[in-house]
Short mmCIF file of the C-alpha atoms (twelve columns), coordinates in Angstrom:
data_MODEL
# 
_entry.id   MODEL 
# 
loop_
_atom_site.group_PDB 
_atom_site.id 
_atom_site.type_symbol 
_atom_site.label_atom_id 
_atom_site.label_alt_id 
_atom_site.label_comp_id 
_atom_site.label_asym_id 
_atom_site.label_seq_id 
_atom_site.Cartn_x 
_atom_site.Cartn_y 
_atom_site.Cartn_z 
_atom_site.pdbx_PDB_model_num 
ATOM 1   C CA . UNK A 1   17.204  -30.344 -16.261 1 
ATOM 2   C CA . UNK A 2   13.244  -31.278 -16.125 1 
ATOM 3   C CA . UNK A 3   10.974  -28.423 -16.712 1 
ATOM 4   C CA . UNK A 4   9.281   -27.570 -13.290 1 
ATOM 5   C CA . UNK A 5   6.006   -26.643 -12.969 1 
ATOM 6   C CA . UNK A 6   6.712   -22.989 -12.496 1 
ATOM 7   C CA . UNK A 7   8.607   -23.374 -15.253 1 
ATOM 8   C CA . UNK A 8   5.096   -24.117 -17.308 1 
ATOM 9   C CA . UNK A 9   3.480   -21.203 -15.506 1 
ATOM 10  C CA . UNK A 10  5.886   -18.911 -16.620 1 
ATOM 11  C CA . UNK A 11  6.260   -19.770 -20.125 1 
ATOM 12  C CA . UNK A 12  2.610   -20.023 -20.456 1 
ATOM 13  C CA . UNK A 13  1.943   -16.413 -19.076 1 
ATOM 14  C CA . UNK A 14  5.135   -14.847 -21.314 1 
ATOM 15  C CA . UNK A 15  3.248   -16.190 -23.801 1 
ATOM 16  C CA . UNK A 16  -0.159  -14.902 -23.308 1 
ATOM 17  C CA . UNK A 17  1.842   -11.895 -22.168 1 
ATOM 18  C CA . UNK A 18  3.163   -11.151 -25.343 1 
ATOM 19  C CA . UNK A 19  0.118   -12.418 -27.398 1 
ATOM 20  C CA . UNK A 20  -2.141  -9.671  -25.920 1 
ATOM 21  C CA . UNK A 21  0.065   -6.662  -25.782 1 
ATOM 22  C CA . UNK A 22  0.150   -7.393  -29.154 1 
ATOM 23  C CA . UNK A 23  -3.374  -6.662  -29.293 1 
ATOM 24  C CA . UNK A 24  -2.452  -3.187  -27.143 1 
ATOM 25  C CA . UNK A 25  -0.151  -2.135  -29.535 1 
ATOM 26  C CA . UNK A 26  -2.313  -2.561  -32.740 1 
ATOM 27  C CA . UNK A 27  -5.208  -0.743  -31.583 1 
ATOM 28  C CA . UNK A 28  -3.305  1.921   -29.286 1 
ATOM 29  C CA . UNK A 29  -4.041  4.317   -32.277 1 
ATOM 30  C CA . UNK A 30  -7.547  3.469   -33.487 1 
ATOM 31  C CA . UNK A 31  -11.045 4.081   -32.291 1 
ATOM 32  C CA . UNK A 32  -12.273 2.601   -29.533 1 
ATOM 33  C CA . UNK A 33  -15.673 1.821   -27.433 1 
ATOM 34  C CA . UNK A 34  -14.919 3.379   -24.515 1 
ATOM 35  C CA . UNK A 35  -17.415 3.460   -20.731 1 
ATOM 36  C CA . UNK A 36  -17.005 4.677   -17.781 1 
ATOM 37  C CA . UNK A 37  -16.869 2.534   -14.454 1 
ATOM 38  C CA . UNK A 38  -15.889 4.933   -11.568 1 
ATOM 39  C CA . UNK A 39  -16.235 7.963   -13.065 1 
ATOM 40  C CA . UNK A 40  -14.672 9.831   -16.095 1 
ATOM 41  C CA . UNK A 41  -11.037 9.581   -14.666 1 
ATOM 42  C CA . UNK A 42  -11.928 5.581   -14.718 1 
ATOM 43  C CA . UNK A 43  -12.586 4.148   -17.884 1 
ATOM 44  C CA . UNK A 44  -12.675 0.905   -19.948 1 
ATOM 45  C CA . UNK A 45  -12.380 -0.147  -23.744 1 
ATOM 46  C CA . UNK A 46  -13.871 -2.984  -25.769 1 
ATOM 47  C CA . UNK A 47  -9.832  -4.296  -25.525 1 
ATOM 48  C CA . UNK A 48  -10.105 -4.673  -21.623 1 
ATOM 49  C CA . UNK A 49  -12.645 -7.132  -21.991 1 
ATOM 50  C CA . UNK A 50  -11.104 -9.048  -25.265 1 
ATOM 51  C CA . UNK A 51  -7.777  -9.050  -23.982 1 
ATOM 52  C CA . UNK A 52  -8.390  -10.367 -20.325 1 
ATOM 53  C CA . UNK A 53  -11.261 -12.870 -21.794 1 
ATOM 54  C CA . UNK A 54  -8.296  -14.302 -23.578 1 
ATOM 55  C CA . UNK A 55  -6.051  -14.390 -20.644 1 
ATOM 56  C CA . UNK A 56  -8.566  -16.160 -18.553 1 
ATOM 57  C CA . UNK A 57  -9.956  -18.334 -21.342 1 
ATOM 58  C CA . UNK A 58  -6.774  -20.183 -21.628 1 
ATOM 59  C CA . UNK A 59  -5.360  -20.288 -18.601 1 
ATOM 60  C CA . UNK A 60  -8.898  -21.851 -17.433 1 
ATOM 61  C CA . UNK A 61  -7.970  -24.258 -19.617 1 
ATOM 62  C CA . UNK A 62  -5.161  -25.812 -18.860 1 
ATOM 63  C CA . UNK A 63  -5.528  -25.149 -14.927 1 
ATOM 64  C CA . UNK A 64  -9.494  -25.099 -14.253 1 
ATOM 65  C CA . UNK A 65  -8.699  -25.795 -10.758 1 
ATOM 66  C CA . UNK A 66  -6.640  -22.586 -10.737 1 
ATOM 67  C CA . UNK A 67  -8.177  -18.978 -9.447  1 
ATOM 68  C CA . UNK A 68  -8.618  -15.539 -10.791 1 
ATOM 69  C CA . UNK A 69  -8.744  -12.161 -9.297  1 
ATOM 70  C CA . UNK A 70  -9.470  -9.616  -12.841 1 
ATOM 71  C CA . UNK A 71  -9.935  -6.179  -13.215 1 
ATOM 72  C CA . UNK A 72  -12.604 -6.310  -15.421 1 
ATOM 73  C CA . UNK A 73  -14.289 -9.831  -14.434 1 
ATOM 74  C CA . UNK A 74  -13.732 -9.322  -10.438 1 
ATOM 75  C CA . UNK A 75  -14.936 -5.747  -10.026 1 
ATOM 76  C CA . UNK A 76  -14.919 -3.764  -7.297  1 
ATOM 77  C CA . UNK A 77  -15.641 -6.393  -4.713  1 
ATOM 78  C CA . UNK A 78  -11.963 -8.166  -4.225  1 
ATOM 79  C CA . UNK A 79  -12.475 -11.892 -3.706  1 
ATOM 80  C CA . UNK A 80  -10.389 -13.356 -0.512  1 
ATOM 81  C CA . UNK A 81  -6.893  -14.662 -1.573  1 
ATOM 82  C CA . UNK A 82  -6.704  -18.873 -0.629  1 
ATOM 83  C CA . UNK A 83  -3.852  -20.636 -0.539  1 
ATOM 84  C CA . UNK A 84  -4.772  -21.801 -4.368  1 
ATOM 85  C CA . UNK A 85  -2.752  -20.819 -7.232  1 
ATOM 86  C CA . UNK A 86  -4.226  -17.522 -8.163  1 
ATOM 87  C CA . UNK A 87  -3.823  -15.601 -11.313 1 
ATOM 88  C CA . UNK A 88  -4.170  -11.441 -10.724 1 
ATOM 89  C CA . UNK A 89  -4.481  -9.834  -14.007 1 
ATOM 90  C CA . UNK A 90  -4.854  -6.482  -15.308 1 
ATOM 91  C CA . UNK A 91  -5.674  -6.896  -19.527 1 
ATOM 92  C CA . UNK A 92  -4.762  -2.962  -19.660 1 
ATOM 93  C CA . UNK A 93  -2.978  -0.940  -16.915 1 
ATOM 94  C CA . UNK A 94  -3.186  2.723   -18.036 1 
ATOM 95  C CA . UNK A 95  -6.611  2.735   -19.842 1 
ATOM 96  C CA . UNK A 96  -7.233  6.262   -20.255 1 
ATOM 97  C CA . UNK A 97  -3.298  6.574   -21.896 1 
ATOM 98  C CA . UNK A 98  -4.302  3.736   -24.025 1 
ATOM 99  C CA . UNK A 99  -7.526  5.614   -25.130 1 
ATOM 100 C CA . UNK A 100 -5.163  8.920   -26.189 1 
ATOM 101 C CA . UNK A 101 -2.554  6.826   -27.685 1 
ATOM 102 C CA . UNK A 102 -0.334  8.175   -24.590 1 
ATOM 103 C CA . UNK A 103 2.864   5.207   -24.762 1 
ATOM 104 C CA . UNK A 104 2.786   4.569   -21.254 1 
ATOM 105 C CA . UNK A 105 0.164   1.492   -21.116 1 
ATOM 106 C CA . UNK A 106 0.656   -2.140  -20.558 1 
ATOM 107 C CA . UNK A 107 -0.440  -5.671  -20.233 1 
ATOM 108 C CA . UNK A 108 0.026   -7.726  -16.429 1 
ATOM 109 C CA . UNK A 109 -0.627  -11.046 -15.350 1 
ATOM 110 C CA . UNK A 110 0.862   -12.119 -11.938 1 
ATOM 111 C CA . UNK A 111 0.522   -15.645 -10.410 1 
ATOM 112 C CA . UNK A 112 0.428   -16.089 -6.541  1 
ATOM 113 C CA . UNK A 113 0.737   -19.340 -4.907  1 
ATOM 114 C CA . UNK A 114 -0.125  -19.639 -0.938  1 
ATOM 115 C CA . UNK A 115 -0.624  -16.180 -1.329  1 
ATOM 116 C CA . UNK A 116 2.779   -15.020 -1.771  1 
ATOM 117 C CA . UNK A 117 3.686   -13.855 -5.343  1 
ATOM 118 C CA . UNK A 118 5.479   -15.945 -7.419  1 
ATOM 119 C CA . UNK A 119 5.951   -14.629 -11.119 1 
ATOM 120 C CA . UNK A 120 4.893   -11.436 -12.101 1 
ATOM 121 C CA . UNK A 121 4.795   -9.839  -15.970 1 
ATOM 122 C CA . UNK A 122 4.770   -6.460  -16.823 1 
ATOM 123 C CA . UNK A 123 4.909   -5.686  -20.572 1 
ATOM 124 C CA . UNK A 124 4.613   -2.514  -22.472 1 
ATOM 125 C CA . UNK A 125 4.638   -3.067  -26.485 1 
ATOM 126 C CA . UNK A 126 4.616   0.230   -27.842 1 
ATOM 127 C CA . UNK A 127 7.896   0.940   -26.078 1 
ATOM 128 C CA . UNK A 128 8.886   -3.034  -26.081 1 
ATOM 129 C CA . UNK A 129 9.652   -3.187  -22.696 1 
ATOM 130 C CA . UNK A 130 8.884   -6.732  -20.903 1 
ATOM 131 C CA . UNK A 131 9.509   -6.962  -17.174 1 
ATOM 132 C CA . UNK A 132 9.268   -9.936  -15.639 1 
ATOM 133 C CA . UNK A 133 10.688  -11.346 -12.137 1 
ATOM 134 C CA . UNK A 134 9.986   -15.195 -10.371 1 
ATOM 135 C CA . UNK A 135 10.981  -15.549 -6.828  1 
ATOM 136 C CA . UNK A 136 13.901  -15.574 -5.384  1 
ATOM 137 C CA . UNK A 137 15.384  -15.278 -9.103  1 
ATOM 138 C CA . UNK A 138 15.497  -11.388 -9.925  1 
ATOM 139 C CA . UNK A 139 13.885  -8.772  -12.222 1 
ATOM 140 C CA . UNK A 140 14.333  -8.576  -15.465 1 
ATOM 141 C CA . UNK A 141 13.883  -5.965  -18.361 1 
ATOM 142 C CA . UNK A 142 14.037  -7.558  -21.430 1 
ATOM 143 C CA . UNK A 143 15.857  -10.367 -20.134 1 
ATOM 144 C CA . UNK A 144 18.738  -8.062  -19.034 1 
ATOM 145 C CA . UNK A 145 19.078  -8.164  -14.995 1 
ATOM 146 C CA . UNK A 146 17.789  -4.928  -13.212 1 
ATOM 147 C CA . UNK A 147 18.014  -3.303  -9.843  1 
ATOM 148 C CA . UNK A 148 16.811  -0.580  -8.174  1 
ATOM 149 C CA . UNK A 149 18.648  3.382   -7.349  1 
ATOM 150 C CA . UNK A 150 21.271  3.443   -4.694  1 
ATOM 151 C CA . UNK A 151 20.038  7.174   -3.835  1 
ATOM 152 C CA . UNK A 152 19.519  7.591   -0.303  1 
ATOM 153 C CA . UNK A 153 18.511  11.192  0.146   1 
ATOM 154 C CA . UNK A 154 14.827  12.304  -0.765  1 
ATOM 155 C CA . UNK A 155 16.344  15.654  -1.998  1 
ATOM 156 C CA . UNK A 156 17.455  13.762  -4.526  1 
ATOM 157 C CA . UNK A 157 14.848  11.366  -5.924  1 
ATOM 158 C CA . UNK A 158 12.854  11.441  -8.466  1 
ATOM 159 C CA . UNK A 159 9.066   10.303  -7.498  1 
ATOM 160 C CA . UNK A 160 5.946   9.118   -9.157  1 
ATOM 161 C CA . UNK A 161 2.832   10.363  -7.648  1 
ATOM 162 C CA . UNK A 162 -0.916  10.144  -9.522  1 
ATOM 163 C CA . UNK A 163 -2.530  13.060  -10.027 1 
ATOM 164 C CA . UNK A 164 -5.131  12.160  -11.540 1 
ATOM 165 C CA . UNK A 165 -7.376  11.688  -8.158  1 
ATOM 166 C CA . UNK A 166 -7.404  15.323  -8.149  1 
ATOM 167 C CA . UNK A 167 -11.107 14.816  -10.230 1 
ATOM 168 C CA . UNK A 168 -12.622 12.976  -7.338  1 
ATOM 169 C CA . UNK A 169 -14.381 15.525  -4.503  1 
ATOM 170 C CA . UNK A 170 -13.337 13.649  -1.591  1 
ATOM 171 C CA . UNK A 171 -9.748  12.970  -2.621  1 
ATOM 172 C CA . UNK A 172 -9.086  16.305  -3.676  1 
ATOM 173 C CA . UNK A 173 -7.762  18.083  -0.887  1 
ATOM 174 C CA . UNK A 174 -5.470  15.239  0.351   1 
ATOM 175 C CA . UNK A 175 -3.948  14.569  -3.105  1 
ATOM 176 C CA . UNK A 176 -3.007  18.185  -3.742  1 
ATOM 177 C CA . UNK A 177 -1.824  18.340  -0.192  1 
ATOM 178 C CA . UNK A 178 0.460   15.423  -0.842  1 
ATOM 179 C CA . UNK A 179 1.702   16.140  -4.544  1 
ATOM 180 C CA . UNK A 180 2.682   19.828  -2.545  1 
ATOM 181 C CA . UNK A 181 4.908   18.266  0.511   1 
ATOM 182 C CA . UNK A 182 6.357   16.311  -1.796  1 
ATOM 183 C CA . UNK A 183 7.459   18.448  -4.257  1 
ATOM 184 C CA . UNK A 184 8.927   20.583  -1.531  1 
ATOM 185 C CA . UNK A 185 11.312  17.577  -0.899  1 
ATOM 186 C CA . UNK A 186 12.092  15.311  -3.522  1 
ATOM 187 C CA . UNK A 187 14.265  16.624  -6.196  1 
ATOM 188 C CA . UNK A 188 11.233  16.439  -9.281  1 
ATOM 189 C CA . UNK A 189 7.899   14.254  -9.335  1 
ATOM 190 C CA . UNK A 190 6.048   12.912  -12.543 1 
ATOM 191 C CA . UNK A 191 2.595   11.216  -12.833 1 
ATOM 192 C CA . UNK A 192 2.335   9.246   -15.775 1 
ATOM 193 C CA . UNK A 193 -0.869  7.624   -15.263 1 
ATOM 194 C CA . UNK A 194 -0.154  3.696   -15.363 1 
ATOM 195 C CA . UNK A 195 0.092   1.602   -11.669 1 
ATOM 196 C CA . UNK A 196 2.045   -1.364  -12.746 1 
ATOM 197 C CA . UNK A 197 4.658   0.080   -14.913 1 
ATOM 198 C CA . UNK A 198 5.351   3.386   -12.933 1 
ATOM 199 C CA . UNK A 199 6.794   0.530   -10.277 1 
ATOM 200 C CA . UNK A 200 8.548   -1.396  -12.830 1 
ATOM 201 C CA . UNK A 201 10.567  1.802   -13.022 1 
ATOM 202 C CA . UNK A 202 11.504  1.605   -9.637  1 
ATOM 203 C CA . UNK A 203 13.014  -1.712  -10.301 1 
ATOM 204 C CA . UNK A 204 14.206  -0.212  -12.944 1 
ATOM 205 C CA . UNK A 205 16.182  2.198   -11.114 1 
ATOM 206 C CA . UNK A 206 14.817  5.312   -12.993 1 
ATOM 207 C CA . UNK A 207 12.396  6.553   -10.138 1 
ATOM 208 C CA . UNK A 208 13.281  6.300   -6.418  1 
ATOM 209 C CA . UNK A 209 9.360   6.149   -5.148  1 
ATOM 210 C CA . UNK A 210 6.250   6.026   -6.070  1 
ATOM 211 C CA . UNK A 211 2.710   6.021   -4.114  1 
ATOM 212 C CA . UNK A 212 -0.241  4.655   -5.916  1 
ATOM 213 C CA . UNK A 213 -3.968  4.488   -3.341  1 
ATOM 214 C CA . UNK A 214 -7.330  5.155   -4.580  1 
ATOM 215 C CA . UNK A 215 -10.419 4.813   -6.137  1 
ATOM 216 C CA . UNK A 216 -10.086 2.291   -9.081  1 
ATOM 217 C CA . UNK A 217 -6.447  1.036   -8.135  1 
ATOM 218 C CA . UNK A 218 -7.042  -2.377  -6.933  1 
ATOM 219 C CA . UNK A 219 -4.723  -5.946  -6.525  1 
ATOM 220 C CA . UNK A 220 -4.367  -6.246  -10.247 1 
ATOM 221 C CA . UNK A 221 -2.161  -2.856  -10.344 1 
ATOM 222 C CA . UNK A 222 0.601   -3.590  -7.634  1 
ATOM 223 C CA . UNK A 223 0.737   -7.376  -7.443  1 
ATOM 224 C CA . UNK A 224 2.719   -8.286  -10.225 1 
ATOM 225 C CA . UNK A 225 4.986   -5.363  -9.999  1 
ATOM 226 C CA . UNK A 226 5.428   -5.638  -6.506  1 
ATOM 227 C CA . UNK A 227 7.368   -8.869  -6.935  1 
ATOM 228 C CA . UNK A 228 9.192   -7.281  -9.637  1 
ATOM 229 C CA . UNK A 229 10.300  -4.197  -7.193  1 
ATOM 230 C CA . UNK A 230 11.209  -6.717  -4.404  1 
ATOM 231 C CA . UNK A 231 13.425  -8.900  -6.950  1 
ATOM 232 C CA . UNK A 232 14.707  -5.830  -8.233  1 
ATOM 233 C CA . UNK A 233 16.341  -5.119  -4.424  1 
ATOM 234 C CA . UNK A 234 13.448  -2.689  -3.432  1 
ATOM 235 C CA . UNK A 235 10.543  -2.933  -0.611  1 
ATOM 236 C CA . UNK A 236 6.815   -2.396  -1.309  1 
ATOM 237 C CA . UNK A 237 5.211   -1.040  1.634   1 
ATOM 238 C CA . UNK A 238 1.717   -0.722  2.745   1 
ATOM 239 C CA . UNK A 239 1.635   3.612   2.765   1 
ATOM 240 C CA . UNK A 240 -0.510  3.641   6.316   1 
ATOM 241 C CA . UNK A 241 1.579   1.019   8.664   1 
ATOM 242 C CA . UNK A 242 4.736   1.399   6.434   1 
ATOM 243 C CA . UNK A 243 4.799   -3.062  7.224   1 
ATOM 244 C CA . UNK A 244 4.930   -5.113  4.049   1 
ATOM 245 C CA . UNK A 245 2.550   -4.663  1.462   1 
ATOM 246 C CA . UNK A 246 -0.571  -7.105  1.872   1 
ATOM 247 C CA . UNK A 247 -1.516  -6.824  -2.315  1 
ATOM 248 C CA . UNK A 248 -5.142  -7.366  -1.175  1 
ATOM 249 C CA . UNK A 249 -4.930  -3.964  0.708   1 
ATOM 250 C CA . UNK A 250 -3.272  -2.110  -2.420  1 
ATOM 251 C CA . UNK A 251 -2.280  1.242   -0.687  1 
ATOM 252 C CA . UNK A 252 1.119   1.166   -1.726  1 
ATOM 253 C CA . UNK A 253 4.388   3.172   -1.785  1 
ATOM 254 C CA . UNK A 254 7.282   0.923   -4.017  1 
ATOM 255 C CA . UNK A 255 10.500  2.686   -3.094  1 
ATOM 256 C CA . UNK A 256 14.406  1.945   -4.036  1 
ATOM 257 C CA . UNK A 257 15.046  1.577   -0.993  1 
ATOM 258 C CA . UNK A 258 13.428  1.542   3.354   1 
ATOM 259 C CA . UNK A 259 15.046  4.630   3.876   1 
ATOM 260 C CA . UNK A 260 12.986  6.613   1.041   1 
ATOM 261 C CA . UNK A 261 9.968   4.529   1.450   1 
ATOM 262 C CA . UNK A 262 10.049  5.485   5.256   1 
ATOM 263 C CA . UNK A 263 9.919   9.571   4.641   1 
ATOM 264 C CA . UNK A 264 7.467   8.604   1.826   1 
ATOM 265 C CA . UNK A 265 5.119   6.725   4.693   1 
ATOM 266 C CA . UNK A 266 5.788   9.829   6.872   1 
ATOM 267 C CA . UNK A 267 5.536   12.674  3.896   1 
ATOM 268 C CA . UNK A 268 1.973   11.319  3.155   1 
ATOM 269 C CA . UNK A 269 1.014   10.786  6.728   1 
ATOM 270 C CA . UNK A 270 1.998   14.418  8.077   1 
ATOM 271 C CA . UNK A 271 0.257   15.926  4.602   1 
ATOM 272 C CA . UNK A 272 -2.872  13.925  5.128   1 
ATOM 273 C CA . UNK A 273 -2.801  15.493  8.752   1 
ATOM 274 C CA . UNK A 274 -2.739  18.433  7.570   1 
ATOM 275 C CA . UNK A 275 -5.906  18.306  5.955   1 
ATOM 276 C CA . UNK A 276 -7.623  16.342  8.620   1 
ATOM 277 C CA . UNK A 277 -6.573  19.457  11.049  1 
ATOM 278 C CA . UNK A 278 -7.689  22.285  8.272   1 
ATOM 279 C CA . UNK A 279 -11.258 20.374  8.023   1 
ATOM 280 C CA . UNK A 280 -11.472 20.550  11.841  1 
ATOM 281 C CA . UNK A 281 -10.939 24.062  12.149  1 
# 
């Protein structure tokens, strides 16, 4: 059978895939150059830039009609998705567990094509675990088929939520508010600190849920995986409307299944009430 052309575009990002987390995993323990962007809680390495230069760099070349949307070389200002083919990369997804040598970090390059995903890459090297998923033709971890957790009941999922946010004044209040309701229902939460590979694990089937907004989490954290979660038999949801994820608008909850992601949509909403009504008061 002829190789298609998203044949080519898959091969080509495995392999740049696989060529830069290699770069990840070498310098995971060494020093590094590190700056802040956002604030402390938001940082970036010397390895950022090298990694996604190289991602960029060679996928310019052999498509320089193609688009990008970076983490490092797009900013904070998302450009609009076209139609084009569109490359959304993140060269390190868990930067500040890279910088401690935490194991949770990971390299991800997604392609969309009229702006629906269409291939999405997920690799972590230091724990060798390469998720991938193409459209309409499943997830994969490590080339072995996944799928996401047949739990039902809240009571008794495990969910992801970031903590993290808890350093930032104005999302204070409404992220301990929400890590609290849901702790009161789900059966144990964790917060591991890395967008993209917290909802590989959903596809995975190891967590039921996990919601990921905020400062610093942009397209490049949720696109590839979100293809990955949706092969995998799950549903990525945009956290305010609960409607389909638009991965320009990354406010996202990735959940096993629409029953769990529909108490996460209204666990969030009733918590975030909460602290609307207490600030009124």
């Amino acid at each position: 059978m002829a190789r298609g052309i998203e044949d080519e575009y898959y091969e080509i990002a495995l392999n740049l895939v696989q060529e830069c987390a290699k770069i990840l995993k070498d310098a995971i323990t060494g020093s590094k150059s590190i700056n802040k962007k956002l604030g402390d809680w938001d940082l970036v390495t010397e390895y950022d830039k090298k990694i996604e230069d190289i991602i960029i760099g060679k996928l310019k070349n052999l498509y320089p009609s193609h688009k990008f949307i970076a983490e490092e070389s797009t900013g904070q200002k998302l450009p609009e998705l076209t139609n084009d083919p569109t490359w959304i990369i993140d060269p390190i997804d868990g930067t500040v567990n890279f910088i401690h040598g935490f194991p949770h970090t990971c390299v991800v390059i997604g392609l969309a094509i009229q702006k629906e995903m269409v291939l999405g890459i997920v690799y972590n090297p230091i724990h060798e675990q390469l998720f991938t998923a193409r459209k309409d033709k499943g997830a994969f971890l490590n080339g072995k088929r996944i799928k996401v957790s047949e739990i039902q009941d809240i009571s008794k999922a495990l969910i992801c939520i970031e903590s993290g946010f808890m350093k930032i004044d104005h999302m204070r209040e409404k992220t301990v508010e929400r890590i609290q309701a849901i702790a009161r229902v789900a059966q144990s939460i964790r917060s591991l600190g890395v967008a993209a590979l917290t909802l590989c694990y959903v596809a995975l089937g190891v967590v039921e849920g996990y919601y990921i907004e905020g400062p610093g989490i942009s397209t490049w954290d949720i696109a590839a995986a979100s293809l990955i979660i949706t092969e995998a038999g799950g549903i990525v949801v945009d956290r305010v409307t609960g409607e389909k994820i638009d991965i320009m608008k990354p406010r996202a909850i990735g959940a096993c299944n629409e029953k769990i992601a529909k108490e996460f949509v209204r666990i969030i909403r009733e918590a975030d009430e909460k602290v609307s009504l207490r600030n009124k008061q």
